[in-house]
Amino acid sequence: MRHFIAAYVSLVSRPFRTLLTMFGIVIGVAAIYAMISIGNGAKKMIIHSLDGINTRSIAITPIWTENKASRRTERRPFSEADIEEISRIEGVESVSGENSKEFSVAVPGADLKVGIDGSDAFYLRTKSMTLKLGRNLNETDLQSKALVAIIGSSVAQSLFGTNHPIGETVKIDKIPFTVIGVVEKHETNLSSRRDENKFVLIPRTTARARLMGGHASVKNHVEGITVIFEREQDFSRIEDDIEHLLRYTRGLLDSDKLNFRMFNFAAARNQMMQVQRVLSLLLGSIGTIILIVGGVGVMNIMLVNVTERTHEIGLRLSVGARRSDILWQFVIEAILLCGLAGIVGLGLGWGIIAVAEIIGEFKMDTGWSVAALAFGSSLFVGLIFGYLPARRASRLHPVEALRHE
Amino acid sequence: MNTPLIKTENLTKIYGRGAAEIRALDGVDFEIESGEFVAIIGASGSGKSTLMNMLGGLDRPDLGRMFIAGQDLGQMSNKALAKFRNETIGFVFQQFQLLPKKSARANVMLPLQYRRPRREDEKALAEQSLARVGMSDRIAHKPTELSGGQQQRVAIARALVDAPELLLADEPTGALDSKTSTDVMALLKKLNAQGITIVLITHDADIAAYATRIITMRDGKITADERTEKAP
Ligand SMILES: Nc1ncnc2c1ncn2[C@@H]1O[C@H](COP(=O)(O)OP(=O)(O)O)[C@@H](O)[C@H]1O
Ligand SMILES: [Mg+2]
């Protein structure tokens, strides 16, 4: 404690030099604190963005490609047979196919444009949705092209308000459907629709025959497939199997580009996390480099200090100071200098975080552990860069030191 | 007589090697009894300061041995030597060597900072010591607020704090005018009369006259050693 007071007095007796020396450490600590907080905040945001999303799913959609003659080919849909084949791949839990289009949905007194999803019994599961009322689609519905509908919670709210919708009739593109189910309100942070609860689910066969049909070519078509697999670690193997299968059914050569795309949330998340990690590492390194540069500044000024106070060191040795006393005196002075700078740096870093939160519109993660890490690193820099000058001070010969001018 | 306070045997210190070799001390033998007031005189470069640093445990001899207060300095570790300087020796320097930003009392307390174990009555000891040199009314003054003579008194108080066995003074009046020099020498004489052993370096015969014994040095050797029974 006494050492700290002595060191403090020594520092405040040279305020300008102390402040200048602190500058590098202040910036370094602020940078480390702010950057790790921002990095952690970004990580949390990425993880949070996938809440409510099944990470054991692959979404497959056809895409435009260019063929060899550089002519754009049609977006080629999948078929019912593809669904059959994919569901036989080992490790696949369920597969659902989907054809979607927007239609007007009406009850007496209310009319609404809603995305109609023509799908199957696995639709809800692949989207991690659950039924609130009624029943799910089944095989019979698909085979008989039944005029039944399951409605999202927003649709239920808009068309029926507080009334019980099950058994009621809704007209989709003027065709009457019976409501057999209502889906529980679902919340994710990542959705292709603006309101993910605003949809109507009907059998895919019905959709093809009654709403999106007419064209012979549309007979068997499926526009999107979602696959759920049993274990997350099987992802890449299953992805390979699906790619292999679809290449075959779509007649692609090995040299051809894929004319479909597979998307997995977990893989996407991992990719985002990877980017975030690299970014955090980069930002952290910048902070560390600034801190090291600051540390070199501290070392420099401590060396100047030792030289200027050679006389004092000689005197202290002559009245009975041990070499270790001198060593500690200067090490503590450097640590205190960096510690004070660390506190200021935390304040500055906190300010940067506050501004970044306003500009970046996301919540930073300013845990105590991050603050402690940033502050601790300033003390560490004090110890490391203060040691050499302190050692030099403690090695001075008392007679030479006293004679020094 | 009982064992002397200081005893040196063939004390030798060599600076430089080969052709440039300088024997700052060249086989010095002497004894000093407790309670003596010894002046060491000699021309500049005769080895006085080197001898003094040796006696104070600030430097080690290249050859020879010395015993102070029953301790063999040549055999002591750095730590033990620091303790020896702290407890047994009090130094007074020509340039006072006070810490400029500290009060007189804080300066006098400096040796106590390195006392192991720490004493609880540091302030009281420092004030007592300042009282002994007649500086009780300047306790809170900084060195810059004191005259040269007053600064040297504070330095003497620092050397005296908690009763060392030996006071070593290297030209303590070298930076003072003759009037103040006389005051400081009178103070040292008084302290010696109170029982403290003093070894003082000077090249001024008038100053040496305050001592009870005068050792003359030349080229690192003792050339004369005489006792003066002259009254102060
Ligand atoms: N650190 C040193 N390096 C080389 N020579 C030294 C050193 N210290 C003292 N000397 C030499 O030793 C001799 C004695 O010096 P010193 O004891 O200071 O004499 P005095 O105090 O009597 O003037 C001188 O010749 C001086 O040049
Ligand atoms: Mg000298």
XYZ file of C-alpha atoms and ligand atoms in Angstrom:
665
model
C 0.000 0.000 0.000
C 2.771 2.352 1.012
C 4.541 1.496 -2.239
C 1.391 2.420 -4.145
C 1.089 5.775 -2.428
C 4.752 6.525 -3.130
C 4.306 5.510 -6.768
C 1.156 7.603 -7.060
C 2.908 10.655 -5.647
C 5.749 10.131 -8.069
C 3.338 9.947 -11.007
C 1.240 12.983 -10.129
C 4.392 15.010 -9.600
C 4.917 14.718 -13.391
C 1.335 15.063 -14.591
C 1.988 15.955 -18.216
C 4.404 13.129 -18.833
C 2.142 10.698 -17.002
C -0.851 11.668 -19.134
C 1.082 11.399 -22.384
C 2.401 7.999 -21.453
C -1.034 6.815 -20.416
C -2.474 7.738 -23.788
C -1.407 4.597 -25.634
C -2.619 2.334 -22.846
C -5.924 4.194 -22.619
C -6.561 3.687 -26.323
C -5.404 0.067 -26.196
C -7.637 -0.849 -23.269
C -10.584 1.030 -24.764
C -10.059 -0.790 -28.055
C -9.857 -4.223 -26.443
C -12.871 -3.569 -24.240
C -15.031 -2.133 -27.022
C -13.982 -4.614 -29.654
C -14.476 -7.746 -27.595
C -17.838 -6.398 -26.436
C -18.881 -5.682 -30.003
C -17.639 -9.094 -31.106
C -19.536 -10.863 -28.334
C -22.618 -8.795 -29.092
C -22.430 -9.845 -32.737
C -22.053 -13.490 -31.694
C -25.111 -13.302 -29.468
C -27.047 -11.643 -32.237
C -26.128 -14.410 -34.676
C -27.133 -17.124 -32.223
C -30.318 -15.271 -31.332
C -31.242 -14.819 -34.980
C -31.646 -18.571 -35.294
C -33.975 -18.968 -32.334
C -36.945 -21.087 -33.318
C -35.282 -22.396 -36.431
C -34.598 -26.043 -36.941
C -30.879 -26.352 -37.542
C -31.316 -29.949 -38.609
C -32.960 -28.891 -41.840
C -31.894 -28.404 -45.423
C -33.950 -26.236 -47.744
C -33.575 -27.137 -51.439
C -34.661 -24.769 -54.182
C -34.130 -24.808 -57.948
C -32.008 -21.971 -59.335
C -31.206 -20.466 -62.701
C -28.037 -21.722 -64.296
C -26.279 -21.142 -67.538
C -25.717 -24.085 -69.804
C -22.698 -24.665 -72.028
C -24.010 -22.443 -74.813
C -24.281 -19.704 -72.246
C -28.042 -19.752 -72.655
C -30.101 -19.323 -69.548
C -32.126 -22.372 -68.777
C -35.460 -22.436 -67.098
C -35.610 -22.806 -63.376
C -36.267 -26.488 -63.238
C -38.528 -27.650 -60.418
C -38.314 -30.909 -58.482
C -40.783 -33.765 -58.653
C -42.762 -35.957 -56.314
C -40.289 -38.720 -57.136
C -37.443 -36.566 -55.753
C -39.277 -36.311 -52.457
C -39.744 -40.078 -52.389
C -36.059 -40.698 -53.083
C -34.771 -38.181 -50.581
C -36.947 -39.581 -47.821
C -35.186 -42.932 -48.309
C -31.713 -41.489 -47.567
C -30.355 -42.804 -44.298
C -30.612 -40.377 -41.403
C -33.394 -38.344 -42.963
C -36.259 -37.849 -40.565
C -38.844 -36.246 -42.792
C -39.171 -34.500 -46.136
C -41.726 -31.994 -47.187
C -42.342 -30.500 -50.623
C -43.909 -27.139 -51.171
C -45.527 -25.124 -53.947
C -46.434 -21.602 -52.988
C -48.327 -18.745 -54.519
C -50.302 -15.811 -53.299
C -54.130 -15.831 -53.552
C -56.996 -14.015 -52.025
C -58.515 -15.750 -49.025
C -61.984 -14.719 -48.052
C -64.725 -15.260 -45.515
C -67.947 -13.307 -45.610
C -66.995 -9.769 -44.651
C -63.230 -10.195 -44.861
C -60.741 -10.642 -47.690
C -56.984 -11.036 -47.533
C -54.016 -11.708 -49.825
C -52.154 -14.636 -48.357
C -49.323 -16.911 -49.437
C -50.848 -20.341 -50.026
C -48.440 -23.190 -49.305
C -49.318 -26.412 -51.069
C -47.534 -29.029 -49.017
C -47.919 -32.126 -46.903
C -48.049 -33.602 -43.410
C -44.354 -32.796 -42.775
C -44.653 -29.100 -43.553
C -45.244 -28.033 -39.945
C -42.463 -30.180 -38.563
C -39.878 -28.915 -41.041
C -40.771 -25.362 -40.055
C -40.722 -26.189 -36.322
C -44.373 -25.199 -36.081
C -47.043 -26.832 -33.958
C -50.804 -27.004 -34.206
C -52.860 -24.991 -31.800
C -56.250 -26.329 -32.875
C -57.529 -29.093 -35.131
C -55.504 -31.644 -37.003
C -52.584 -31.855 -39.403
C -52.785 -32.829 -43.079
C -52.613 -36.564 -43.769
C -52.026 -38.981 -46.636
C -55.743 -39.186 -47.427
C -55.952 -35.421 -47.816
C -53.145 -35.535 -50.357
C -54.465 -38.526 -52.254
C -58.002 -37.221 -52.445
C -56.895 -33.646 -53.158
C -59.141 -32.623 -50.292
C -60.332 -29.023 -49.987
C -58.974 -28.562 -46.497
C -56.851 -25.752 -45.068
C -54.690 -25.155 -42.037
C -54.282 -21.482 -41.282
C -51.506 -19.488 -39.653
C -52.276 -17.579 -36.472
C -52.252 -14.180 -38.226
C -54.746 -15.408 -40.797
C -56.943 -16.839 -38.052
C -56.823 -13.509 -36.269
C -57.646 -11.488 -39.393
C -60.455 -13.669 -40.698
C -62.036 -15.039 -37.561
C -60.949 -12.773 -34.729
C -61.868 -14.516 -31.529
C -64.255 -16.985 -33.208
C -63.457 -20.658 -33.431
C -62.283 -21.273 -37.022
C -62.269 -25.084 -37.136
C -64.941 -26.358 -39.534
C -65.506 -22.933 -41.031
C -65.209 -22.343 -44.753
C -62.706 -20.006 -46.363
C -62.680 -19.218 -50.050
C -59.243 -19.395 -51.621
C -59.369 -17.921 -55.101
C -63.137 -18.406 -54.829
C -62.818 -22.141 -54.108
C -64.273 -23.148 -50.745
C -61.920 -24.892 -48.293
C -62.748 -26.221 -44.844
C -60.476 -25.062 -42.046
C -59.152 -28.137 -40.222
C -56.374 -26.615 -38.166
C -54.859 -23.473 -36.721
C -51.108 -23.158 -36.179
C -49.592 -21.898 -32.960
C -48.016 -18.449 -33.254
C -44.410 -18.991 -34.267
C -41.541 -16.634 -33.650
C -38.200 -16.628 -35.372
C -35.817 -13.859 -36.150
C -35.123 -15.149 -39.593
C -37.994 -15.572 -42.006
C -38.606 -15.248 -45.697
C -42.008 -13.717 -45.069
C -42.651 -10.438 -43.421
C -45.205 -12.121 -41.176
C -44.347 -15.764 -40.841
C -47.715 -16.530 -39.282
C -49.563 -15.246 -42.318
C -49.955 -18.328 -44.472
C -52.472 -21.006 -45.389
C -51.416 -24.623 -45.724
C -53.342 -26.894 -48.093
C -52.502 -30.306 -49.623
C -49.898 -29.982 -52.377
C -52.015 -32.115 -54.682
C -54.976 -29.831 -54.190
C -52.833 -26.795 -54.848
C -51.597 -28.249 -58.102
C -54.978 -29.411 -59.273
C -57.129 -26.472 -58.230
C -54.971 -23.376 -57.828
C -51.606 -23.544 -59.577
C -52.523 -26.202 -62.099
C -54.001 -26.210 -65.554
C -50.610 -26.673 -67.174
C -49.744 -30.258 -67.987
C -46.123 -29.499 -67.248
C -47.005 -28.618 -63.686
C -48.394 -32.045 -62.907
C -45.658 -33.440 -60.791
C -43.771 -30.337 -59.941
C -42.491 -29.419 -56.535
C -40.891 -25.987 -56.185
C -39.189 -26.386 -52.872
C -38.141 -29.272 -50.683
C -37.274 -29.149 -47.016
C -35.436 -32.049 -45.433
C -35.156 -32.686 -41.711
C -32.448 -35.067 -40.608
C -32.000 -36.836 -37.339
C -28.592 -35.747 -36.117
C -26.821 -32.450 -36.772
C -23.470 -34.129 -37.356
C -24.867 -36.095 -40.328
C -25.374 -32.844 -42.183
C -22.548 -32.954 -44.701
C -23.029 -36.633 -45.503
C -26.746 -36.140 -46.106
C -26.077 -33.011 -48.121
C -23.696 -35.015 -50.331
C -26.239 -37.807 -50.728
C -28.958 -35.376 -51.751
C -26.676 -33.612 -54.199
C -25.694 -36.939 -55.721
C -29.287 -38.030 -56.009
C -30.569 -34.804 -57.524
C -27.703 -34.605 -59.988
C -28.810 -38.008 -61.182
C -32.550 -37.324 -61.324
C -31.919 -33.988 -63.015
C -29.537 -35.483 -65.523
C -26.552 -33.336 -64.603
C -23.060 -34.336 -65.595
C -20.260 -34.148 -63.061
C -18.941 -31.109 -64.872
C -22.278 -29.301 -64.825
C -23.017 -26.640 -62.291
C -25.799 -27.383 -59.858
C -29.162 -26.034 -60.935
C -30.482 -26.141 -57.403
C -29.311 -24.779 -54.100
C -29.194 -26.368 -50.660
C -29.380 -24.215 -47.568
C -28.782 -25.275 -43.994
C -29.291 -22.866 -41.129
C -26.648 -24.460 -38.951
C -24.101 -24.290 -41.730
C -25.091 -20.714 -42.432
C -24.803 -19.937 -38.766
C -21.418 -21.606 -38.551
C -20.294 -19.561 -41.482
C -21.505 -16.376 -39.828
C -19.824 -17.417 -36.594
C -16.635 -18.072 -38.475
C -16.743 -14.608 -39.985
C -17.529 -13.158 -36.588
C -14.643 -15.048 -34.981
C -12.191 -13.797 -37.566
C -13.551 -10.302 -37.110
C -13.268 -10.522 -33.316
C -9.756 -11.855 -33.606
C -8.830 -9.054 -35.959
C -10.363 -6.375 -33.767
C -8.820 -7.918 -30.656
C -5.420 -8.001 -32.348
C -5.699 -4.343 -33.231
C -6.394 -3.588 -29.576
C -3.504 -5.777 -28.499
C -1.121 -4.106 -30.922
C -2.148 -0.664 -29.715
C -1.635 -1.874 -26.164
C 1.834 -3.200 -26.974
C 2.777 0.069 -28.654
C 1.478 1.830 -25.545
C 3.537 -0.552 -23.444
C 6.682 0.339 -25.350
C 5.844 3.983 -24.602
C 5.567 3.109 -20.932
C 8.893 1.314 -21.033
C 10.510 4.282 -22.712
C 9.214 6.748 -20.174
C 10.148 4.462 -17.285
C 13.696 4.254 -18.641
C 13.791 8.050 -18.739
C 12.437 8.040 -15.208
C 15.138 5.680 -13.999
C 17.871 7.739 -15.644
C 16.529 10.957 -14.183
C 16.275 9.432 -10.755
C 19.625 7.655 -10.721
C 20.669 9.907 -7.896
C 17.607 9.072 -5.884
C 18.215 5.364 -6.462
C 21.786 5.729 -5.223
C 20.566 7.527 -2.140
C 17.914 4.913 -1.418
C 20.505 2.144 -1.741
C 22.852 4.027 0.593
C 20.233 4.304 3.327
C 19.523 0.583 3.181
C 17.146 -0.191 0.313
C 17.580 -3.684 -1.082
C 17.806 -4.171 -4.823
C 14.388 -5.804 -4.659
C 12.959 -2.679 -2.992
C 14.113 -0.583 -5.939
C 12.800 -3.165 -8.403
C 9.365 -3.134 -6.791
C 9.276 0.631 -6.547
C 9.576 0.994 -10.314
C 7.483 -2.033 -11.247
C 4.651 -0.766 -9.055
C 4.981 2.679 -10.552
C 4.619 1.220 -14.066
C 1.701 -0.984 -13.020
C -0.030 1.924 -11.351
C 0.520 4.099 -14.406
C -0.993 1.428 -16.643
C -3.754 0.670 -14.151
C -4.853 4.308 -14.074
C -4.716 4.330 -17.862
C -6.718 1.095 -17.830
C -9.505 2.692 -15.798
C -9.659 5.676 -18.138
C -9.555 3.239 -21.063
C -12.526 1.306 -19.688
C -14.460 4.554 -19.462
C -13.561 5.468 -23.016
C -14.349 1.945 -24.247
C -17.706 2.126 -22.518
C -18.397 5.382 -24.348
C -17.437 3.816 -27.682
C -19.751 0.883 -26.960
C -22.619 3.215 -26.087
C -22.164 5.112 -29.351
C -21.794 1.883 -31.339
C -25.026 0.571 -29.819
C -26.886 3.634 -31.014
C -25.348 3.598 -34.490
C -25.230 -0.162 -34.983
C -28.658 -0.762 -33.464
C -27.648 -3.851 -31.612
C -26.962 -4.815 -28.064
C -23.321 -5.173 -27.082
C -22.219 -7.720 -24.568
C -20.398 -5.671 -21.943
C -19.797 -8.312 -19.325
C -17.656 -7.751 -16.251
C -15.370 -10.461 -17.493
C -14.568 -8.467 -20.629
C -13.935 -5.328 -18.588
C -11.774 -7.337 -16.197
C -9.857 -8.821 -19.108
C -9.228 -5.399 -20.665
C -8.205 -3.907 -17.312
C -6.104 -6.921 -16.445
C -4.271 -6.630 -19.727
C -3.305 -3.053 -18.843
C -1.827 -4.232 -15.528
C -0.064 -7.016 -17.367
C 1.445 -4.526 -19.802
C 2.606 -2.450 -16.818
C 4.288 -5.492 -15.314
C 5.931 -6.636 -18.548
C 7.089 -3.283 -19.830
C 7.856 -1.887 -16.384
C 10.047 -4.811 -15.448
C 13.010 -4.073 -17.688
C 13.468 -0.431 -16.597
C 12.896 -1.456 -12.976
C 15.511 -4.163 -13.276
C 17.933 -1.679 -14.736
C 17.257 0.618 -11.766
C 17.798 -2.181 -9.274
C 21.111 -3.177 -10.884
C 22.657 0.264 -10.527
C 25.843 0.406 -8.495
C 25.165 2.596 -5.458
C 28.420 4.542 -5.715
C 28.066 5.199 -9.449
C 24.416 6.117 -8.994
C 25.261 8.631 -6.284
C 28.003 10.144 -8.405
C 25.764 10.308 -11.513
C 24.921 13.810 -12.683
C 41.023 -2.187 24.909
C 38.034 -4.141 23.650
C 37.473 -4.975 19.942
C 37.651 -1.910 17.694
C 34.530 -0.648 15.899
C 36.365 -0.686 12.560
C 39.276 -2.882 11.552
C 40.699 -3.141 8.040
C 43.378 -5.518 6.769
C 45.229 -4.856 3.512
C 42.172 -3.134 2.034
C 42.697 -2.743 -1.727
C 40.539 -1.389 -4.537
C 41.753 -1.422 -8.109
C 40.137 0.491 -10.970
C 41.010 -0.365 -14.554
C 43.243 -3.199 -15.650
C 46.726 -3.496 -17.126
C 48.492 -0.262 -17.987
C 45.487 1.842 -16.961
C 45.362 0.242 -13.525
C 44.680 2.632 -10.654
C 44.991 1.469 -7.075
C 42.420 3.739 -5.455
C 43.153 1.897 -2.214
C 46.477 0.167 -1.841
C 46.757 -2.054 1.244
C 45.059 0.052 3.877
C 45.305 -1.148 7.507
C 43.818 0.702 10.450
C 41.539 0.393 13.440
C 39.016 2.848 14.800
C 37.625 2.590 18.314
C 34.068 3.264 19.230
C 33.508 6.938 20.110
C 36.367 8.322 18.039
C 36.058 11.343 15.747
C 38.381 10.616 12.835
C 39.173 12.959 9.958
C 40.630 11.522 6.768
C 42.488 14.088 4.762
C 44.407 13.979 1.543
C 44.608 15.489 -1.909
C 41.880 14.981 -4.425
C 42.126 11.476 -5.923
C 44.010 10.055 -2.951
C 41.299 7.446 -2.321
C 39.337 9.004 0.549
C 35.888 8.553 -0.987
C 36.748 5.038 -2.090
C 37.673 4.154 1.488
C 34.516 5.759 2.804
C 32.279 3.833 0.353
C 34.014 0.663 1.422
C 33.429 1.352 5.122
C 29.781 2.123 4.422
C 29.137 -1.133 2.572
C 28.412 0.667 -0.701
C 31.306 -1.006 -2.474
C 33.357 -4.156 -2.054
C 37.152 -4.352 -1.894
C 39.141 -6.287 -4.463
C 41.546 -7.495 -1.806
C 41.742 -7.466 1.976
C 39.145 -7.660 4.699
C 37.267 -5.321 6.958
C 35.260 -5.772 10.121
C 32.765 -3.240 11.345
C 30.824 -3.641 14.566
C 31.896 -7.286 14.648
C 30.670 -8.029 11.102
C 32.938 -9.239 8.286
C 31.755 -7.107 5.372
C 33.539 -9.201 2.769
C 31.420 -12.222 3.679
C 28.071 -10.446 3.573
C 25.353 -10.990 0.977
C 23.813 -8.011 -0.803
C 20.789 -8.264 1.445
C 22.884 -8.329 4.599
C 24.882 -5.382 3.290
C 21.661 -3.427 2.719
C 20.622 -4.187 6.294
C 24.078 -3.119 7.489
C 23.787 0.215 5.662
C 20.324 0.651 7.021
C 21.010 -0.064 10.689
C 24.709 0.399 11.375
C 25.719 3.272 9.095
C 24.578 6.850 8.630
C 25.837 8.679 5.556
C 26.286 12.423 5.137
C 27.162 13.637 1.634
C 28.713 16.800 0.306
C 25.631 17.547 -1.834
C 23.161 16.722 0.998
C 21.252 14.260 -1.284
C 17.807 15.159 -0.035
C 14.700 14.214 -2.035
C 13.575 17.617 -3.326
C 9.812 17.035 -3.272
C 9.665 15.669 0.259
C 9.455 17.438 3.584
C 12.354 17.438 6.034
C 10.576 14.833 8.124
C 9.835 12.592 5.138
C 13.498 12.801 4.136
C 14.616 11.830 7.617
C 12.159 8.916 7.570
C 13.665 7.503 4.357
C 15.997 4.951 6.031
C 13.108 3.771 8.218
C 11.175 2.900 5.048
C 13.639 0.103 4.494
C 13.763 -1.083 8.109
C 12.760 -4.706 8.537
C 10.562 -5.147 10.471
C 8.969 -1.737 10.066
C 8.856 0.473 13.137
C 5.606 2.017 14.174
C 7.119 5.199 15.589
C 8.771 6.375 12.368
C 7.424 9.908 12.624
C 8.396 10.283 16.255
C 11.912 8.975 15.557
C 12.307 11.376 12.652
C 11.143 14.307 14.755
C 13.512 13.340 17.594
C 16.352 13.192 15.129
C 15.460 16.603 13.672
C 15.373 17.963 17.230
C 18.929 16.686 17.813
C 20.202 18.820 14.919
C 18.095 21.825 15.935
C 15.589 21.613 13.071
C 12.400 21.022 15.058
C 10.816 24.150 13.616
C 11.400 23.093 9.978
C 9.777 19.653 10.004
C 7.369 20.323 7.130
C 9.747 22.384 4.980
C 10.910 21.094 1.639
C 14.666 21.228 0.861
C 14.126 24.119 -1.570
C 12.734 26.152 1.339
C 15.864 25.608 3.436
C 19.363 27.138 3.375
C 22.405 24.978 2.593
C 23.355 24.666 6.263
C 19.800 23.728 7.166
C 19.687 21.146 4.401
C 22.892 19.581 5.685
C 21.392 19.473 9.174
C 18.390 17.601 7.795
C 20.795 15.221 6.029
C 22.629 14.672 9.328
C 19.308 14.033 11.041
C 18.575 11.407 8.373
C 21.964 9.782 9.015
C 21.310 9.797 12.765
C 17.773 8.459 12.766
C 17.385 5.486 15.093
C 20.981 5.651 16.325
C 23.469 4.092 13.909
C 26.839 3.012 15.279
C 28.880 4.913 12.740
C 28.409 8.237 10.981
C 30.293 8.578 7.679
C 30.581 12.097 6.279
C 32.193 12.764 2.881
C 33.180 16.430 2.770
C 30.022 17.508 4.589
C 31.065 21.163 4.504
C 32.303 21.104 0.912
C 29.238 22.921 -0.389
C 28.886 25.353 2.532
C 30.321 28.773 3.289
C 32.768 29.039 6.177
C 30.255 30.377 8.714
C 27.790 27.554 8.074
C 30.652 25.064 7.949
C 31.595 26.043 11.446
C 28.001 25.493 12.614
C 27.827 22.064 11.018
C 31.191 21.044 12.476
C 30.104 22.234 15.899
C 27.030 20.063 15.541
C 29.139 17.013 14.585
C 31.466 17.688 17.509
C 28.479 17.832 19.842
C 27.080 14.571 18.461
C 30.481 12.921 18.933
C 30.525 14.130 22.491
C 27.152 12.407 22.921
C 28.915 9.150 21.979
C 28.533 8.623 18.248
C 31.570 7.511 16.251
C 32.293 9.769 13.275
C 34.564 9.300 10.271
C 34.817 12.484 8.265
C 36.518 13.175 4.967
C 37.890 16.573 4.134
C 40.758 18.229 2.377
C 40.495 21.266 4.646
C 42.913 21.302 7.607
C 40.646 23.668 9.598
C 37.797 21.220 9.335
C 40.052 18.291 10.218
C 41.044 20.150 13.356
C 37.636 19.345 14.898
C 38.557 15.649 14.937
C 40.413 13.790 17.678
C 42.438 11.808 15.142
C 43.642 12.655 11.658
C 44.552 10.047 9.038
C 46.347 11.312 5.958
C 46.095 9.495 2.639
C 48.099 9.657 -0.517
C 47.796 7.499 -3.639
C 45.616 4.989 -1.864
C 47.941 4.565 1.108
C 47.910 5.896 4.639
C 50.888 8.188 5.064
C 50.160 9.596 8.526
C 47.902 8.776 11.470
C 47.961 11.097 14.475
C 45.835 11.801 17.516
C 45.214 15.424 18.475
C 44.373 15.916 22.123
C 43.543 19.530 21.432
C 40.369 20.789 23.090
C 37.468 21.731 20.756
N 34.543 4.288 -10.730
C 35.825 4.578 -10.912
N 36.453 4.188 -12.033
C 37.756 4.438 -12.254
N 38.508 5.106 -11.390
C 37.938 5.537 -10.242
C 36.579 5.303 -9.961
N 36.297 5.837 -8.747
C 37.435 6.395 -8.304
N 38.439 6.221 -9.197
C 39.825 6.661 -9.041
O 40.309 6.244 -7.795
C 41.081 7.237 -7.238
C 40.536 7.611 -5.865
O 39.323 8.300 -6.008
P 38.512 8.899 -4.783
O 38.417 7.856 -3.756
O 37.259 9.475 -5.274
O 39.486 10.046 -4.280
P 39.163 11.262 -3.321
O 37.823 11.049 -2.725
O 40.273 11.216 -2.333
O 39.237 12.478 -4.160
C 41.126 8.404 -8.210
O 42.294 8.325 -8.997
C 39.934 8.157 -9.065
O 40.145 8.655 -10.365
Mg 36.119 12.365 -2.736
